[in-house]
Amino acid sequence: MHHCFELIDLRNGTRLTDHLRIHCFELDKVRSRWQGDSSPLTAWLHFFAEGESWTTVPDSYRSPSLEAAMSVLERYRNNQHDYEVYRAREEWLRVQATLVRDKQEAEERLARAQQQAEQERAEKLQAQQILAEERAARAALEAKLQAWMKQMGTPPQE
């Protein structure tokens, strides 16, 4: 009922960090197991699994943190307005986080597009410069050819 996931390289078993673990609990299995265990972990698991049906914290689970969580649960359970305010605030925070993330992504896309446009302008300018140099070189060659043909007595070609 308790699963712990870590970041580990599958090829060589190297753990990326000791500072990140994801714990998943199967709350539906909490009721059938750990009966009579009053450890803090068991207390919290029972609270998450069954807390909505509690009117008070069971004596075997009493702790300041669990009592505080129970009082918050009671406050929202007994006051629909407070609960709706809480839910609205949570929704607002979620929307704000989404907006911030979307703004950052848009700014990154804009920066990439501007960089690409600048690179394309630079490439176009370079191509224009090469074309101008080629035209100047061709004009110089044509002028030399005309001068050489004039020296040889051949009529200039158009």
mmCIF file of N, CA and C in Angstrom, residues 16-82:
data_model
loop_
_atom_site.group_PDB
_atom_site.id
_atom_site.type_symbol
_atom_site.label_atom_id
_atom_site.label_comp_id
_atom_site.label_asym_id
_atom_site.label_seq_id
_atom_site.Cartn_x
_atom_site.Cartn_y
_atom_site.Cartn_z
ATOM 1 N N LEU A 16 20.128 9.431 -8.859
ATOM 2 C CA LEU A 16 20.399 10.827 -9.223
ATOM 3 C C LEU A 16 20.586 11.688 -7.983
ATOM 4 N N THR A 17 19.691 11.533 -7.003
ATOM 5 C CA THR A 17 19.778 12.344 -5.800
ATOM 6 C C THR A 17 19.085 11.631 -4.651
ATOM 7 N N ASP A 18 19.534 11.931 -3.435
ATOM 8 C CA ASP A 18 18.865 11.395 -2.246
ATOM 9 C C ASP A 18 17.788 12.347 -1.761
ATOM 10 N N HIS A 19 17.609 13.457 -2.453
ATOM 11 C CA HIS A 19 16.711 14.512 -1.992
ATOM 12 C C HIS A 19 15.355 14.512 -2.686
ATOM 13 N N LEU A 20 15.082 13.514 -3.497
ATOM 14 C CA LEU A 20 13.804 13.486 -4.195
ATOM 15 C C LEU A 20 13.237 12.073 -4.163
ATOM 16 N N ARG A 21 12.079 11.954 -3.547
ATOM 17 C CA ARG A 21 11.343 10.695 -3.525
ATOM 18 C C ARG A 21 9.865 11.022 -3.653
ATOM 19 N N ILE A 22 9.150 10.167 -4.322
ATOM 20 C CA ILE A 22 7.702 10.323 -4.441
ATOM 21 C C ILE A 22 7.071 9.131 -3.740
ATOM 22 N N HIS A 23 6.290 9.423 -2.709
ATOM 23 C CA HIS A 23 5.615 8.376 -1.947
ATOM 24 C C HIS A 23 4.149 8.349 -2.363
ATOM 25 N N CYS A 24 3.660 7.182 -2.721
ATOM 26 C CA CYS A 24 2.258 6.995 -3.077
ATOM 27 C C CYS A 24 1.652 5.991 -2.100
ATOM 28 N N PHE A 25 0.477 6.339 -1.616
ATOM 29 C CA PHE A 25 -0.211 5.480 -0.664
ATOM 30 C C PHE A 25 -1.553 5.070 -1.247
ATOM 31 N N GLU A 26 -1.864 3.803 -1.148
ATOM 32 C CA GLU A 26 -3.150 3.292 -1.587
ATOM 33 C C GLU A 26 -4.087 3.375 -0.389
ATOM 34 N N LEU A 27 -4.828 4.488 -0.331
ATOM 35 C CA LEU A 27 -5.650 4.768 0.843
ATOM 36 C C LEU A 27 -6.747 3.734 1.072
ATOM 37 N N ASP A 28 -7.219 3.100 0.002
ATOM 38 C CA ASP A 28 -8.272 2.106 0.192
ATOM 39 C C ASP A 28 -7.771 0.892 0.970
ATOM 40 N N LYS A 29 -6.475 0.676 0.988
ATOM 41 C CA LYS A 29 -5.911 -0.453 1.728
ATOM 42 C C LYS A 29 -5.581 -0.092 3.181
ATOM 43 N N VAL A 30 -5.634 1.200 3.513
ATOM 44 C CA VAL A 30 -5.285 1.646 4.859
ATOM 45 C C VAL A 30 -6.246 1.070 5.887
ATOM 46 N N ARG A 31 -7.505 1.025 5.570
ATOM 47 C CA ARG A 31 -8.524 0.579 6.530
ATOM 48 C C ARG A 31 -8.296 -0.869 6.966
ATOM 49 N N SER A 32 -7.913 -1.707 6.017
ATOM 50 C CA SER A 32 -7.793 -3.130 6.322
ATOM 51 C C SER A 32 -6.466 -3.481 6.987
ATOM 52 N N ARG A 33 -5.482 -2.654 6.819
ATOM 53 C CA ARG A 33 -4.174 -2.909 7.418
ATOM 54 C C ARG A 33 -3.942 -1.937 8.553
ATOM 55 N N TRP A 34 -2.903 -2.103 9.252
ATOM 56 C CA TRP A 34 -2.418 -1.169 10.261
ATOM 57 C C TRP A 34 -3.438 -0.867 11.346
ATOM 58 N N GLN A 35 -4.387 -1.753 11.564
ATOM 59 C CA GLN A 35 -5.323 -1.564 12.679
ATOM 60 C C GLN A 35 -4.531 -1.688 13.974
ATOM 61 N N GLY A 36 -4.741 -0.773 14.895
ATOM 62 C CA GLY A 36 -4.041 -0.805 16.171
ATOM 63 C C GLY A 36 -2.695 -0.103 16.152
ATOM 64 N N ASP A 37 -2.184 0.263 14.973
ATOM 65 C CA ASP A 37 -0.929 0.999 14.871
ATOM 66 C C ASP A 37 -1.243 2.482 15.057
ATOM 67 N N SER A 38 -0.577 3.145 15.977
ATOM 68 C CA SER A 38 -0.869 4.556 16.237
ATOM 69 C C SER A 38 0.307 5.457 15.865
ATOM 70 N N SER A 39 1.136 4.990 14.944
ATOM 71 C CA SER A 39 2.279 5.816 14.523
ATOM 72 C C SER A 39 1.769 7.061 13.786
ATOM 73 N N PRO A 40 2.583 8.125 13.728
ATOM 74 C CA PRO A 40 2.164 9.340 13.006
ATOM 75 C C PRO A 40 1.800 9.064 11.544
ATOM 76 N N LEU A 41 2.567 8.193 10.881
ATOM 77 C CA LEU A 41 2.265 7.871 9.482
ATOM 78 C C LEU A 41 0.889 7.225 9.362
ATOM 79 N N THR A 42 0.599 6.283 10.221
ATOM 80 C CA THR A 42 -0.707 5.625 10.200
ATOM 81 C C THR A 42 -1.821 6.626 10.495
ATOM 82 N N ALA A 43 -1.581 7.519 11.444
ATOM 83 C CA ALA A 43 -2.591 8.527 11.786
ATOM 84 C C ALA A 43 -2.915 9.371 10.569
ATOM 85 N N TRP A 44 -1.890 9.841 9.874
ATOM 86 C CA TRP A 44 -2.133 10.677 8.689
ATOM 87 C C TRP A 44 -2.803 9.888 7.577
ATOM 88 N N LEU A 45 -2.387 8.660 7.373
ATOM 89 C CA LEU A 45 -3.018 7.843 6.331
ATOM 90 C C LEU A 45 -4.496 7.621 6.637
ATOM 91 N N HIS A 46 -4.814 7.328 7.886
ATOM 92 C CA HIS A 46 -6.229 7.161 8.253
ATOM 93 C C HIS A 46 -6.984 8.477 8.109
ATOM 94 N N PHE A 47 -6.330 9.585 8.429
ATOM 95 C CA PHE A 47 -6.980 10.887 8.255
ATOM 96 C C PHE A 47 -7.311 11.129 6.777
ATOM 97 N N PHE A 48 -6.338 10.870 5.897
ATOM 98 C CA PHE A 48 -6.585 11.073 4.465
ATOM 99 C C PHE A 48 -7.641 10.114 3.929
ATOM 100 N N ALA A 49 -7.651 8.898 4.450
ATOM 101 C CA ALA A 49 -8.602 7.897 3.957
ATOM 102 C C ALA A 49 -9.989 8.070 4.554
ATOM 103 N N GLU A 50 -10.075 8.461 5.835
ATOM 104 C CA GLU A 50 -11.364 8.440 6.531
ATOM 105 C C GLU A 50 -11.737 9.754 7.201
ATOM 106 N N GLY A 51 -10.888 10.751 7.128
ATOM 107 C CA GLY A 51 -11.080 11.984 7.874
ATOM 108 C C GLY A 51 -12.405 12.675 7.651
ATOM 109 N N GLU A 52 -12.959 12.568 6.475
ATOM 110 C CA GLU A 52 -14.241 13.227 6.206
ATOM 111 C C GLU A 52 -15.367 12.681 7.070
ATOM 112 N N SER A 53 -15.238 11.442 7.498
ATOM 113 C CA SER A 53 -16.299 10.857 8.323
ATOM 114 C C SER A 53 -16.040 11.041 9.821
ATOM 115 N N TRP A 54 -14.873 11.528 10.202
ATOM 116 C CA TRP A 54 -14.557 11.736 11.607
ATOM 117 C C TRP A 54 -15.253 12.990 12.129
ATOM 118 N N THR A 55 -15.671 12.950 13.349
ATOM 119 C CA THR A 55 -16.155 14.169 14.024
ATOM 120 C C THR A 55 -15.059 14.723 14.922
ATOM 121 N N THR A 56 -14.192 13.844 15.415
ATOM 122 C CA THR A 56 -13.009 14.247 16.188
ATOM 123 C C THR A 56 -11.877 13.295 15.841
ATOM 124 N N VAL A 57 -10.675 13.704 16.173
ATOM 125 C CA VAL A 57 -9.515 12.841 15.950
ATOM 126 C C VAL A 57 -9.550 11.724 16.992
ATOM 127 N N PRO A 58 -9.422 10.467 16.582
ATOM 128 C CA PRO A 58 -9.393 9.366 17.549
ATOM 129 C C PRO A 58 -8.261 9.564 18.568
ATOM 130 N N ASP A 59 -8.488 9.145 19.779
ATOM 131 C CA ASP A 59 -7.516 9.339 20.857
ATOM 132 C C ASP A 59 -6.138 8.786 20.508
ATOM 133 N N SER A 60 -6.095 7.639 19.858
ATOM 134 C CA SER A 60 -4.794 7.023 19.546
ATOM 135 C C SER A 60 -3.997 7.817 18.513
ATOM 136 N N TYR A 61 -4.646 8.751 17.805
ATOM 137 C CA TYR A 61 -3.971 9.530 16.764
ATOM 138 C C TYR A 61 -3.746 10.987 17.160
ATOM 139 N N ARG A 62 -4.094 11.384 18.349
ATOM 140 C CA ARG A 62 -4.024 12.797 18.736
ATOM 141 C C ARG A 62 -2.593 13.332 18.614
ATOM 142 N N SER A 63 -2.492 14.453 17.881
ATOM 143 C CA SER A 63 -1.232 15.193 17.765
ATOM 144 C C SER A 63 -1.605 16.615 17.368
ATOM 145 N N PRO A 64 -0.774 17.603 17.674
ATOM 146 C CA PRO A 64 -1.117 18.993 17.323
ATOM 147 C C PRO A 64 -1.353 19.189 15.821
ATOM 148 N N SER A 65 -0.522 18.560 15.004
ATOM 149 C CA SER A 65 -0.677 18.763 13.555
ATOM 150 C C SER A 65 -1.971 18.136 13.035
ATOM 151 N N LEU A 66 -2.306 16.952 13.529
ATOM 152 C CA LEU A 66 -3.535 16.298 13.081
ATOM 153 C C LEU A 66 -4.765 17.023 13.618
ATOM 154 N N GLU A 67 -4.675 17.548 14.829
ATOM 155 C CA GLU A 67 -5.776 18.345 15.388
ATOM 156 C C GLU A 67 -5.998 19.599 14.541
ATOM 157 N N ALA A 68 -4.899 20.242 14.118
ATOM 158 C CA ALA A 68 -5.023 21.441 13.283
ATOM 159 C C ALA A 68 -5.657 21.098 11.937
ATOM 160 N N ALA A 69 -5.238 19.996 11.339
ATOM 161 C CA ALA A 69 -5.831 19.574 10.061
ATOM 162 C C ALA A 69 -7.316 19.272 10.238
ATOM 163 N N MET A 70 -7.668 18.636 11.352
ATOM 164 C CA MET A 70 -9.073 18.308 11.613
ATOM 165 C C MET A 70 -9.898 19.582 11.786
ATOM 166 N N SER A 71 -9.324 20.600 12.442
ATOM 167 C CA SER A 71 -10.088 21.839 12.634
ATOM 168 C C SER A 71 -10.326 22.551 11.298
ATOM 169 N N VAL A 72 -9.344 22.496 10.409
ATOM 170 C CA VAL A 72 -9.541 23.080 9.069
ATOM 171 C C VAL A 72 -10.617 22.317 8.322
ATOM 172 N N LEU A 73 -10.566 20.999 8.398
ATOM 173 C CA LEU A 73 -11.585 20.168 7.743
ATOM 174 C C LEU A 73 -12.972 20.493 8.296
ATOM 175 N N GLU A 74 -13.091 20.610 9.587
ATOM 176 C CA GLU A 74 -14.371 20.943 10.219
ATOM 177 C C GLU A 74 -14.874 22.310 9.769
ATOM 178 N N ARG A 75 -13.959 23.264 9.737
ATOM 179 C CA ARG A 75 -14.361 24.620 9.334
ATOM 180 C C ARG A 75 -14.956 24.609 7.932
ATOM 181 N N TYR A 76 -14.318 23.910 7.021
ATOM 182 C CA TYR A 76 -14.832 23.875 5.650
ATOM 183 C C TYR A 76 -16.072 23.004 5.532
ATOM 184 N N ARG A 77 -16.138 21.975 6.321
ATOM 185 C CA ARG A 77 -17.306 21.098 6.290
ATOM 186 C C ARG A 77 -18.547 21.844 6.794
ATOM 187 N N ASN A 78 -18.393 22.671 7.813
ATOM 188 C CA ASN A 78 -19.523 23.355 8.441
ATOM 189 C C ASN A 78 -19.851 24.695 7.815
ATOM 190 N N ASN A 79 -19.005 25.216 6.983
ATOM 191 C CA ASN A 79 -19.252 26.534 6.414
ATOM 192 C C ASN A 79 -19.050 26.473 4.903
ATOM 193 N N GLN A 80 -20.124 26.351 4.182
ATOM 194 C CA GLN A 80 -20.071 26.221 2.724
ATOM 195 C C GLN A 80 -19.411 27.438 2.087
ATOM 196 N N HIS A 81 -19.674 28.617 2.639
ATOM 197 C CA HIS A 81 -19.077 29.840 2.089
ATOM 198 C C HIS A 81 -17.552 29.785 2.190
ATOM 199 N N ASP A 82 -17.017 29.402 3.347
ATOM 200 C CA ASP A 82 -15.563 29.282 3.508
ATOM 201 C C ASP A 82 -14.992 28.259 2.533
#
